[in-house]
mmCIF file of C-alpha atoms in Angstrom:
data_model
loop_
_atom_site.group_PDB
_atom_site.id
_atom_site.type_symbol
_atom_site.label_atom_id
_atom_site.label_comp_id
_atom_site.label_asym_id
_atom_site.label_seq_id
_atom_site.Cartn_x
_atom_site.Cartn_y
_atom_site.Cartn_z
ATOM 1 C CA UNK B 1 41.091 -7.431 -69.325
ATOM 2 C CA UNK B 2 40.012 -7.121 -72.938
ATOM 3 C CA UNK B 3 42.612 -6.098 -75.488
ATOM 4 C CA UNK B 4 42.203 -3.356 -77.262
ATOM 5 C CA UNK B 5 42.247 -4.948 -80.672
ATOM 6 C CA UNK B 6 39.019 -6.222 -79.754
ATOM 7 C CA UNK B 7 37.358 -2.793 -80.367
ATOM 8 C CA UNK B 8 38.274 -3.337 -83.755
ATOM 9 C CA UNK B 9 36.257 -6.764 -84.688
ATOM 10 C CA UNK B 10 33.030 -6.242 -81.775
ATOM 11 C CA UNK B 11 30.675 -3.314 -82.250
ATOM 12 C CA UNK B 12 29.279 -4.745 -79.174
ATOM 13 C CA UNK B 13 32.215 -3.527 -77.393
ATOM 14 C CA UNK B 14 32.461 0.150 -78.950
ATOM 15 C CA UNK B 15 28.841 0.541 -78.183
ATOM 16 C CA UNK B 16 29.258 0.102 -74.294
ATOM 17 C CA UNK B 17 32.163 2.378 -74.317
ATOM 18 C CA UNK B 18 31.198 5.333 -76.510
ATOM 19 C CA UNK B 19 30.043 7.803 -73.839
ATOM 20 C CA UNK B 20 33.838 8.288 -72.626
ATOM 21 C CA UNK B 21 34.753 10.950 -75.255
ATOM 22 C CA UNK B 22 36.858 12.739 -72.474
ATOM 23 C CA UNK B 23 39.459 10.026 -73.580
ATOM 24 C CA UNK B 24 40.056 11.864 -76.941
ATOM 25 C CA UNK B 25 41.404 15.052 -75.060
ATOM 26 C CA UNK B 26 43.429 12.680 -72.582
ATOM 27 C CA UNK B 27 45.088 11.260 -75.356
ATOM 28 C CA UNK B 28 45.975 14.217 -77.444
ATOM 29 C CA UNK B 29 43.704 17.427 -77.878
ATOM 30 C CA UNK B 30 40.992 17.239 -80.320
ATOM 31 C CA UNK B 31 40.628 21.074 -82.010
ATOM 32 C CA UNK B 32 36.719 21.677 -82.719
ATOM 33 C CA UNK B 33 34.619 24.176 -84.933
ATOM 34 C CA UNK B 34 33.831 27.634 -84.244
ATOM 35 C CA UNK B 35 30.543 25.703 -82.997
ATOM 36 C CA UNK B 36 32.237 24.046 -79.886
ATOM 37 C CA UNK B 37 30.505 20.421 -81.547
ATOM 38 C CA UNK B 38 31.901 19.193 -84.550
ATOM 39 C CA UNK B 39 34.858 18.857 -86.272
ATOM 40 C CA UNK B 40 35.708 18.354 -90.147
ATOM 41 C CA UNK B 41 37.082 15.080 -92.090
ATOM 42 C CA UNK B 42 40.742 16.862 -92.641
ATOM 43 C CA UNK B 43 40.579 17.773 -88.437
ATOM 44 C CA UNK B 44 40.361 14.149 -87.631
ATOM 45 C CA UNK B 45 42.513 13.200 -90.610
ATOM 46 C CA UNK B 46 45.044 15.734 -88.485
ATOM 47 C CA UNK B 47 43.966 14.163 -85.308
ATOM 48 C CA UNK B 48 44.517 10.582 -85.947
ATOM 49 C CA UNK B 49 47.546 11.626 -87.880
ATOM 50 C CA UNK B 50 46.764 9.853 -91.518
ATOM 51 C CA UNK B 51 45.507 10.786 -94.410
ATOM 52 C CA UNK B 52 42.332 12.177 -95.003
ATOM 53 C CA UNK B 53 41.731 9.211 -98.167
ATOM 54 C CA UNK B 54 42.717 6.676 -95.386
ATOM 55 C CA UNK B 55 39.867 7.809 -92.629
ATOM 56 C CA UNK B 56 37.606 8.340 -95.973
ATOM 57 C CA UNK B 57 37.667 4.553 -96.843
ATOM 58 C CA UNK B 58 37.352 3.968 -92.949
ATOM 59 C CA UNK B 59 34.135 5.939 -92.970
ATOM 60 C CA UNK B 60 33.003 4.323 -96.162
ATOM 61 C CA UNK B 61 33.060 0.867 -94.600
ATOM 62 C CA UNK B 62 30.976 2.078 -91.444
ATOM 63 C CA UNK B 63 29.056 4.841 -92.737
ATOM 64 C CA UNK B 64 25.441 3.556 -90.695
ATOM 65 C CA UNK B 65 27.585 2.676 -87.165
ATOM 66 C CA UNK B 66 29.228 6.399 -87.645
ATOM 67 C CA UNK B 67 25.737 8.109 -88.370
ATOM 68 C CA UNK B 68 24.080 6.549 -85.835
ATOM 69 C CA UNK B 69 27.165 8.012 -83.130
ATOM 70 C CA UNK B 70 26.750 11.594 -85.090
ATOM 71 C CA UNK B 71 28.407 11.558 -88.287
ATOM 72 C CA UNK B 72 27.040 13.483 -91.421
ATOM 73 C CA UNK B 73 27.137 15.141 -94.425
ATOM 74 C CA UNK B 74 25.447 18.832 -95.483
ATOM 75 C CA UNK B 75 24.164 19.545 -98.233
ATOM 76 C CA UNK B 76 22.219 22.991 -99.574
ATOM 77 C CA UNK B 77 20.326 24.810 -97.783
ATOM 78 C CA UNK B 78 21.337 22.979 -94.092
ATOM 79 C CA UNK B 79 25.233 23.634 -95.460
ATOM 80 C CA UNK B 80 24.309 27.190 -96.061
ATOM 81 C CA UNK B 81 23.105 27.659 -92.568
ATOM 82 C CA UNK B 82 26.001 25.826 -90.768
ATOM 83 C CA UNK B 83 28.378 27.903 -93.150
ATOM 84 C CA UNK B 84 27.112 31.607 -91.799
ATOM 85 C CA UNK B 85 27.201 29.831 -88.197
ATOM 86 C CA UNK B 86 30.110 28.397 -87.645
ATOM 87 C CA UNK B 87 31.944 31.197 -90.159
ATOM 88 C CA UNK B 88 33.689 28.331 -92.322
ATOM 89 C CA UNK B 89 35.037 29.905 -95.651
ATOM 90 C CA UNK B 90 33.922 26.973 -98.179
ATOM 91 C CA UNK B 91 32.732 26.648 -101.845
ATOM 92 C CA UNK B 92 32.204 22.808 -101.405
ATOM 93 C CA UNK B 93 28.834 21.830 -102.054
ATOM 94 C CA UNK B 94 28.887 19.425 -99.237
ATOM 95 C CA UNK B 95 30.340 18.812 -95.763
ATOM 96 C CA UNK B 96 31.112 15.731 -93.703
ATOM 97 C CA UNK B 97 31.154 16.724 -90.314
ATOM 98 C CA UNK B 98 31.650 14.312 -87.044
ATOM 99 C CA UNK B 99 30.635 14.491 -83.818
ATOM 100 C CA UNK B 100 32.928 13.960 -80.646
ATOM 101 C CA UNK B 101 30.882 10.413 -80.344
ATOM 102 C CA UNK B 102 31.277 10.082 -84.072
ATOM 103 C CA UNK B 103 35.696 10.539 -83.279
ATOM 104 C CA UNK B 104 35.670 8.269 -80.618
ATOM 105 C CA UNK B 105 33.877 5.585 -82.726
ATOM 106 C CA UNK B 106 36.690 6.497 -85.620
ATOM 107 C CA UNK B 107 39.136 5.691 -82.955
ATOM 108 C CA UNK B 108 38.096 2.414 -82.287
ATOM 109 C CA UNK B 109 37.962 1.301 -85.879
ATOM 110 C CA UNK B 110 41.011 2.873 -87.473
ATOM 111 C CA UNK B 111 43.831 0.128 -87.203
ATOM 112 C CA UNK B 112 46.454 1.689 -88.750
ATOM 113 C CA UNK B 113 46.590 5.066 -86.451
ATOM 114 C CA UNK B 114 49.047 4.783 -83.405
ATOM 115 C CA UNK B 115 47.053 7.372 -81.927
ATOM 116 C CA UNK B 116 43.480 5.474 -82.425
ATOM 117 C CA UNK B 117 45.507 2.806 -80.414
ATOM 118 C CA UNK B 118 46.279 4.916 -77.737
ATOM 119 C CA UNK B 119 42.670 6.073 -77.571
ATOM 120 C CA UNK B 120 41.355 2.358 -77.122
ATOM 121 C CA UNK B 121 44.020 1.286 -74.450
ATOM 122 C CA UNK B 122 43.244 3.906 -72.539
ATOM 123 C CA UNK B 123 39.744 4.139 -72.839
ATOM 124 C CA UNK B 124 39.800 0.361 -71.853
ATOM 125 C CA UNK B 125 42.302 1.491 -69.321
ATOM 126 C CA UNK B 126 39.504 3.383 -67.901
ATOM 127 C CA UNK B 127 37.196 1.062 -68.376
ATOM 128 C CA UNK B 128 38.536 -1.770 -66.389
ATOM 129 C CA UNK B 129 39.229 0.576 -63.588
ATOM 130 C CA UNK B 130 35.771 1.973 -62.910
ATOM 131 C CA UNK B 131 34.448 -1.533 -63.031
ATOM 132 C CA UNK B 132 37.448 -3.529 -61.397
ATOM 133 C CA UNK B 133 35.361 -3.190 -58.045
ATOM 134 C CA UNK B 134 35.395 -5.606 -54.626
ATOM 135 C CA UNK B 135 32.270 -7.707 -54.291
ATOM 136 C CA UNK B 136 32.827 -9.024 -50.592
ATOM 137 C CA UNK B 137 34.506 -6.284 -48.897
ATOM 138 C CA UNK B 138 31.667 -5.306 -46.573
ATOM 139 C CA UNK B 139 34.180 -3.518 -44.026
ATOM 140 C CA UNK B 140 35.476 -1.034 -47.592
ATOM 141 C CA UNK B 141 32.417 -0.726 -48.529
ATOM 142 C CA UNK B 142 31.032 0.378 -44.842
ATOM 143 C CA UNK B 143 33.624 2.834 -44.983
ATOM 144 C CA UNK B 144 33.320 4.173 -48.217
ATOM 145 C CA UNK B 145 30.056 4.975 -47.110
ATOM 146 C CA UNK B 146 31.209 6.755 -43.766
ATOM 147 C CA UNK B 147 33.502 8.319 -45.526
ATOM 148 C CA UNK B 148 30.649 9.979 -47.747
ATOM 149 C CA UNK B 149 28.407 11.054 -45.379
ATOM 150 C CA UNK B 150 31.572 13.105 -43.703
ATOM 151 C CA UNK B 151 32.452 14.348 -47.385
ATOM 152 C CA UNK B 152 28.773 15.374 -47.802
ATOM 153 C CA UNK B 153 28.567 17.287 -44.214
ATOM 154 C CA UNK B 154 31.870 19.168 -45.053
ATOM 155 C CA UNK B 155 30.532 20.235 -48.150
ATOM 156 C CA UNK B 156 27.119 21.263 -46.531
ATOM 157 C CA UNK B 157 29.535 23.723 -43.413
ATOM 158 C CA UNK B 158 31.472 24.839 -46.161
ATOM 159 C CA UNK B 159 28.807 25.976 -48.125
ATOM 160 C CA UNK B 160 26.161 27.111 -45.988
ATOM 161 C CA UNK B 161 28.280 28.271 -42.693
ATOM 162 C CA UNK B 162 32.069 29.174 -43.967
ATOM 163 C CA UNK B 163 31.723 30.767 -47.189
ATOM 164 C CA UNK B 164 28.878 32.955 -46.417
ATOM 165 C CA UNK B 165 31.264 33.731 -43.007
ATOM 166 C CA UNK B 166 34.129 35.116 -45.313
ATOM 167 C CA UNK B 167 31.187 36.848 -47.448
ATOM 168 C CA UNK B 168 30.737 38.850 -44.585
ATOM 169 C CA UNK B 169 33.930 39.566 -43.355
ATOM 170 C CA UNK B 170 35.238 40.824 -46.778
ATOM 171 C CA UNK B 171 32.364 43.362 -47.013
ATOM 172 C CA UNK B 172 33.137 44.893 -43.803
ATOM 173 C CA UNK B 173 36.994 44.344 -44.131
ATOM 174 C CA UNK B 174 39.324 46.979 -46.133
ATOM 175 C CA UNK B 175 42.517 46.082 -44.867
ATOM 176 C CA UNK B 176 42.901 42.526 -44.678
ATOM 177 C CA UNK B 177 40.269 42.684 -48.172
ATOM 178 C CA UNK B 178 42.793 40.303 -50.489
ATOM 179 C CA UNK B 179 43.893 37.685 -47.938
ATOM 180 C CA UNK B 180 40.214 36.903 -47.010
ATOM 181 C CA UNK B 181 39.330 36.733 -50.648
ATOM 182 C CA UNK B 182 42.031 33.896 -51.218
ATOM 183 C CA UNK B 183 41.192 32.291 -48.562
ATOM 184 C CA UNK B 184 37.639 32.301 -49.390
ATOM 185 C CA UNK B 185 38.352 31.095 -52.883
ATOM 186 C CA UNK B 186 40.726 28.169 -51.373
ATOM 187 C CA UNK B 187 37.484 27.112 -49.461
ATOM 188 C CA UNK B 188 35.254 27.321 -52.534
ATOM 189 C CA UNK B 189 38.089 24.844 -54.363
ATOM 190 C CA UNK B 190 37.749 22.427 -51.400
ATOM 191 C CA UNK B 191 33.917 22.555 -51.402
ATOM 192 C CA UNK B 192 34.108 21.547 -55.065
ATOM 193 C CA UNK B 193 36.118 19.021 -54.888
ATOM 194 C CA UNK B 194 34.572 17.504 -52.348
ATOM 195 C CA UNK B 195 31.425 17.672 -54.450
ATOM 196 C CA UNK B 196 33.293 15.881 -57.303
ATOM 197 C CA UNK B 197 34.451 13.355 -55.014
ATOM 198 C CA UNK B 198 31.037 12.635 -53.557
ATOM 199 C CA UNK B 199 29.711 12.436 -57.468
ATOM 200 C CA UNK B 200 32.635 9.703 -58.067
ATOM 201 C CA UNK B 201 31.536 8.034 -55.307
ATOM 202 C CA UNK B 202 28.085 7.490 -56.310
ATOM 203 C CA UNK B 203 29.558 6.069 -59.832
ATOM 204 C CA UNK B 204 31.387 3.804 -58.158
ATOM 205 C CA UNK B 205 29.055 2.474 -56.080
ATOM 206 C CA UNK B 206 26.048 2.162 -58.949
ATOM 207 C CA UNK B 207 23.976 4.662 -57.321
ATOM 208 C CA UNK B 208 21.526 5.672 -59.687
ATOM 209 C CA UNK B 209 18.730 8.670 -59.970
ATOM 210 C CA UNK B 210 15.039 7.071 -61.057
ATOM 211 C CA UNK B 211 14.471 10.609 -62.771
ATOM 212 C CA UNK B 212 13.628 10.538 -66.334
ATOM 213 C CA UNK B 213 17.689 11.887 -67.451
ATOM 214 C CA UNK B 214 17.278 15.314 -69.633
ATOM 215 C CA UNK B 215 20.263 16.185 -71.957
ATOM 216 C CA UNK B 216 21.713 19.377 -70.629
ATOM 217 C CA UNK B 217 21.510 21.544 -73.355
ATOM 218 C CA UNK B 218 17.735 19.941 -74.525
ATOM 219 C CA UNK B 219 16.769 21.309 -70.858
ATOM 220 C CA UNK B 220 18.429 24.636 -71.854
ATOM 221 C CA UNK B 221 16.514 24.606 -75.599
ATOM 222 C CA UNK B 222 13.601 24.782 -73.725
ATOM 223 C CA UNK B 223 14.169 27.392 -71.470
ATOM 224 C CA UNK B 224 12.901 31.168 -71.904
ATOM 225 C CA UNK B 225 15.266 33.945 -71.788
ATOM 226 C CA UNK B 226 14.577 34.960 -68.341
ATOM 227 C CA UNK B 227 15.051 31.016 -67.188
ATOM 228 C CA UNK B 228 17.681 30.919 -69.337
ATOM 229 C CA UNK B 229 19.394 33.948 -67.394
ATOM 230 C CA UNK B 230 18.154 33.103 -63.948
ATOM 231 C CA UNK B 231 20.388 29.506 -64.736
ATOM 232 C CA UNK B 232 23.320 31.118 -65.628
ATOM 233 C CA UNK B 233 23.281 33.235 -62.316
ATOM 234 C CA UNK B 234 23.039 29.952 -60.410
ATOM 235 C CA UNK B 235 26.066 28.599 -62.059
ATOM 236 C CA UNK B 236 28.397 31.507 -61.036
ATOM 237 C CA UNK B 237 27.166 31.132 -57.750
ATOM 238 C CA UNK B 238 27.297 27.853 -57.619
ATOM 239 C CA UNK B 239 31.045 28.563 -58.999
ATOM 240 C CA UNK B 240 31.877 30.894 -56.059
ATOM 241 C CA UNK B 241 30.734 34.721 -57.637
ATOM 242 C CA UNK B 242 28.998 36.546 -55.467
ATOM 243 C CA UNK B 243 26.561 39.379 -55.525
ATOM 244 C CA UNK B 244 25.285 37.850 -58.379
ATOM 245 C CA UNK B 245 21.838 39.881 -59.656
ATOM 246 C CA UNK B 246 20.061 39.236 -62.649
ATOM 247 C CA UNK B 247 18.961 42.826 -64.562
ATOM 248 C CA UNK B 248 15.861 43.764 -65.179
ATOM 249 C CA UNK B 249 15.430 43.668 -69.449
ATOM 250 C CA UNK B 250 14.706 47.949 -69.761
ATOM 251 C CA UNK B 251 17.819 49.898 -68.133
ATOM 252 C CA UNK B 252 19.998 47.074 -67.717
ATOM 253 C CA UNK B 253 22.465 48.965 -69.885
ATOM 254 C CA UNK B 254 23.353 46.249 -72.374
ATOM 255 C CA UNK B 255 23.823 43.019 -69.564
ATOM 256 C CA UNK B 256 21.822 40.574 -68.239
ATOM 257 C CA UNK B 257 23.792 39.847 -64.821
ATOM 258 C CA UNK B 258 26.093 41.607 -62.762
ATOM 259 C CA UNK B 259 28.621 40.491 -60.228
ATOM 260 C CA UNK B 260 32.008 39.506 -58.792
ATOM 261 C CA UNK B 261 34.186 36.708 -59.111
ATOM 262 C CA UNK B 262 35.256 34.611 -56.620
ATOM 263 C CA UNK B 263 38.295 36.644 -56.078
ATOM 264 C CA UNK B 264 36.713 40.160 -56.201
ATOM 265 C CA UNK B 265 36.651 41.155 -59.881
ATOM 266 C CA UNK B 266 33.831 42.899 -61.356
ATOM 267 C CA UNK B 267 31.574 40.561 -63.866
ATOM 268 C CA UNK B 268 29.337 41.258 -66.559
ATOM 269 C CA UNK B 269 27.450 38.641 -68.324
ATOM 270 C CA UNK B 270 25.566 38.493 -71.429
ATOM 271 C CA UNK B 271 23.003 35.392 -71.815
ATOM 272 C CA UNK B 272 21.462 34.239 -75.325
ATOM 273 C CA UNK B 273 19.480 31.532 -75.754
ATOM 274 C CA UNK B 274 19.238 31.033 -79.317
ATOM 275 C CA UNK B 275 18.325 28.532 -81.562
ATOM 276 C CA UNK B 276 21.393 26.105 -82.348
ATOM 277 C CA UNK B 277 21.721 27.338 -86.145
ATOM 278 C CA UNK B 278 21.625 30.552 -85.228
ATOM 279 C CA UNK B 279 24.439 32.398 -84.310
ATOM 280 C CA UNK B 280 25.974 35.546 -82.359
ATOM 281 C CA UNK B 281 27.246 38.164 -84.982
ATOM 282 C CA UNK B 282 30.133 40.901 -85.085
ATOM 283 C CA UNK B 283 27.596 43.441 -84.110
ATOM 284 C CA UNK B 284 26.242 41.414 -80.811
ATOM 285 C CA UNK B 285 29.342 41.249 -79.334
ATOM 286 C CA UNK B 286 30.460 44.665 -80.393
ATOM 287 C CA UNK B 287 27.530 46.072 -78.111
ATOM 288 C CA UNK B 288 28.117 43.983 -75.742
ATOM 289 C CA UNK B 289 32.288 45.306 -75.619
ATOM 290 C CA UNK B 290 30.623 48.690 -74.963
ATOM 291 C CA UNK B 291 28.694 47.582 -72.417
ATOM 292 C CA UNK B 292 30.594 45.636 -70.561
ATOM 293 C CA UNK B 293 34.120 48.033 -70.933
ATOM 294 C CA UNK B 294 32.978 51.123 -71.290
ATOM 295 C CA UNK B 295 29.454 51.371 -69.181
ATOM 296 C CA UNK B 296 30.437 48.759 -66.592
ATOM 297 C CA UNK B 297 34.141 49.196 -66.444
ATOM 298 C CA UNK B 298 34.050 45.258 -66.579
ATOM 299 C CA UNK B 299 37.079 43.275 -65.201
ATOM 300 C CA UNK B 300 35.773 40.104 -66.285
ATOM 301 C CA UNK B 301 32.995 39.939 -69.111
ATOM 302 C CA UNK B 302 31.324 36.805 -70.286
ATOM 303 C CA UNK B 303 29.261 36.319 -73.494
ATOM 304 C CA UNK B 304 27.062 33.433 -72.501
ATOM 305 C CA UNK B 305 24.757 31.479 -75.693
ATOM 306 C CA UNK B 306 23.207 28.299 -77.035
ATOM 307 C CA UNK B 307 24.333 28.823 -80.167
ATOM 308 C CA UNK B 308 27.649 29.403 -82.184
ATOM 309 C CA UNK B 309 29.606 32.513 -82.931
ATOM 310 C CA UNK B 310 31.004 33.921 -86.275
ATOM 311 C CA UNK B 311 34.475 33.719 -86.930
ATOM 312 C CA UNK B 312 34.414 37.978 -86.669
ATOM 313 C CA UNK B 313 32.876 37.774 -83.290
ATOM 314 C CA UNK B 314 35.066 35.615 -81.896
ATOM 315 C CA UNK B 315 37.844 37.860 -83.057
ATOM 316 C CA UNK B 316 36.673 40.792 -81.668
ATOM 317 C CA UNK B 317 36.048 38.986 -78.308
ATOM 318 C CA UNK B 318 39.740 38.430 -78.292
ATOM 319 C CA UNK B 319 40.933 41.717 -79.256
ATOM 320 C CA UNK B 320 38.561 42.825 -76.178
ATOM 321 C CA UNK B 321 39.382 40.634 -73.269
ATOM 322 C CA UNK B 322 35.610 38.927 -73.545
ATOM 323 C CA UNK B 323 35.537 35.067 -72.855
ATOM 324 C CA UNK B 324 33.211 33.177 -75.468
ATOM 325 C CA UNK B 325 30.386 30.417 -73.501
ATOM 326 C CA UNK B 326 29.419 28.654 -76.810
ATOM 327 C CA UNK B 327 27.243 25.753 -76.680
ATOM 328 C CA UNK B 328 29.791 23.443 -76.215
ATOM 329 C CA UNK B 329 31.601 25.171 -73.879
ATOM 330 C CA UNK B 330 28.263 25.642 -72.086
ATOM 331 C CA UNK B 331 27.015 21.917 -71.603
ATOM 332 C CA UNK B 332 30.504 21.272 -69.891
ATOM 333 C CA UNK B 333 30.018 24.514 -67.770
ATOM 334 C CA UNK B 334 26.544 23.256 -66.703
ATOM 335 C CA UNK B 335 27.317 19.602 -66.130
ATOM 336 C CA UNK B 336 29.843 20.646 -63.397
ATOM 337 C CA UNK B 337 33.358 21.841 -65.224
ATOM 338 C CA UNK B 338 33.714 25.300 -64.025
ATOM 339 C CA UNK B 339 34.808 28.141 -65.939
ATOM 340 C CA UNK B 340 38.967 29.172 -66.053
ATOM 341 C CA UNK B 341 38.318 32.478 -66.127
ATOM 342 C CA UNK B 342 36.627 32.435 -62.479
ATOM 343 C CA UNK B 343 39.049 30.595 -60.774
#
């Protein structure tokens, strides 16, 4: 197994692992901007736990690897922008900002950062164990695939047969209303992790799709509203919601879909697909807090965009009970993490 030290001299090396930036968050949590994207010099100073001087002479020495993994520096009129999005109370005249690709790559070329060394042995950790695979086991490898096709037919019953079963029953039942709920939400949490399962499988096992691969959020870019909308209903059902209808734009009294969770609450969602340097204001979400509280009588109300919020909106959604999609949290949502708030 390579040694992690390694990282440090081969940029070979950090290239083939810099797609695993879920080893940041394993290792310690990594705070991001308002935006759900980036994160400033003095947060991965914090992260990395040195001093913001020492990661600036880092950065120095590998400015062109770092921009090509995301890092970069606003000036005027982009700075401006960015400011009013992401709410960030500055008077700098420039702004170094790093992606999570551009951390990870900080990670494996800080040496004097305990935690950077924690990030590279266990992203090698991880490493070695998705690739530390048999090559003449045909008898594991017969079963593996057995053992799929069961996993995928479960999933399939579960989906198609069970789920809509409890549907059903909890429609017609009153008294025994909350037990078949739970239960039908235990099934939904078997269904996807059988799903996830199935999807680790395929990794494993170098199964590949010949598509042409489309960034998640690029695909949402170029969605229209309506799309746009019409997606996000797919992902609550595909989370477990139910009687999930998308509104019709005149008299849908300030949503875009309507609902109930898994577990019976009522849901109210708000979908904006704006431009990534745009960004949702104090008086978007304060509509949408009437809406959703006062004309809904919302139990659980989601404010669903491509873009960032202010720091004021994001207060407000506190102070009001609303949970915040931002684009960050939104790629994760629609690349198969479901939502906390739904479970």
């Amino acid at each position: 197994m390579i040694n992690e030290s390694a990282l440090l001299e081969s940029k070979t090396l950090r290239d083939g692992v810099l797609e695993r930036t879920d080893v940041l968050d394993r290792v310690k949590a990594l705070s991001l901007l308002p935006d759900g994207m980036h994160v400033t010099t003095a947060m991965v100073a914090a992260y990395f736990e040195v001093a913001v001087k020492t990661l600036e002479s880092g950065v120095e020495d590998h400015r062109e690897e770092l921009a090509s993994n995301g890092y970069q520096v606003l000036t005027g009129a982009p700075l401006a922008l960015f400011k009013r999005a992401s709410g960030i109370q500055s008077r700098s005249k420039a702004l170094a900002l790093f992606s999570r690709r551009a951390v990870l790559n900080v990670a494996m070329l800080l040496r004097d950062s305990e935690v950077a060394r924690q990030v590279r042995v266990y992203l090698l950790d991880m490493e070695y164990l998705a690739r530390a695979q048999p090559v003449d086991n045909s008898v594991h490898t017969d079963t593996v695939s057995l053992d799929d096709r069961i996993d995928q037919r479960i999933t399939h019953i579960l989906g198609k047969t069970v789920v809509p079963m409890f549907n059903a029953l909890i429609e017609t039942s009153g008294e025994h209303r909350k037990e078949l709920i739970a239960l039908r939400a235990g099934v939904q949490r078997i269904e996807r992790r059988l799903h996830q399962h199935h999807t680790r499988l395929q990794r494993l096992e170098g199964v590949r799709d010949d598509r042409p691969a489309v960034g998640v959020m690029a695909a949402m870019d170029a969605m229209n509203g309506r799309t746009f909308e019409h997606h996000i209903a797919k992902l609550l059902r595909r989370d477990g919601c139910t009687n999930v209808v998308v509104q019709g734009g005149h008299g849908d009294r300030g949503v875009d879909i309507i609902g109930l969770t898994p577990d019976g609450r009522r849901l109210v969602v708000q979908c904006k697909r704006f431009a990534p340097y745009l960004n949702i204001t104090s008086p978007d979400m304060q509509r949408f807090v009437g809406a959703a509280k006062v004309l809904h009588g919302a139990e659980v109300a989601l404010f669903v965009a491509t873009c960032p919020f202010t720091s004021e909106a994001l207060n407000i959604a506190a102070e009001t009970g609303i949970t915040v999609v931002h684009r960050g949290l939104l790629e994760q949502w629609s690349a198969g993490e479901p939502l906390e708030v739904l479970e």
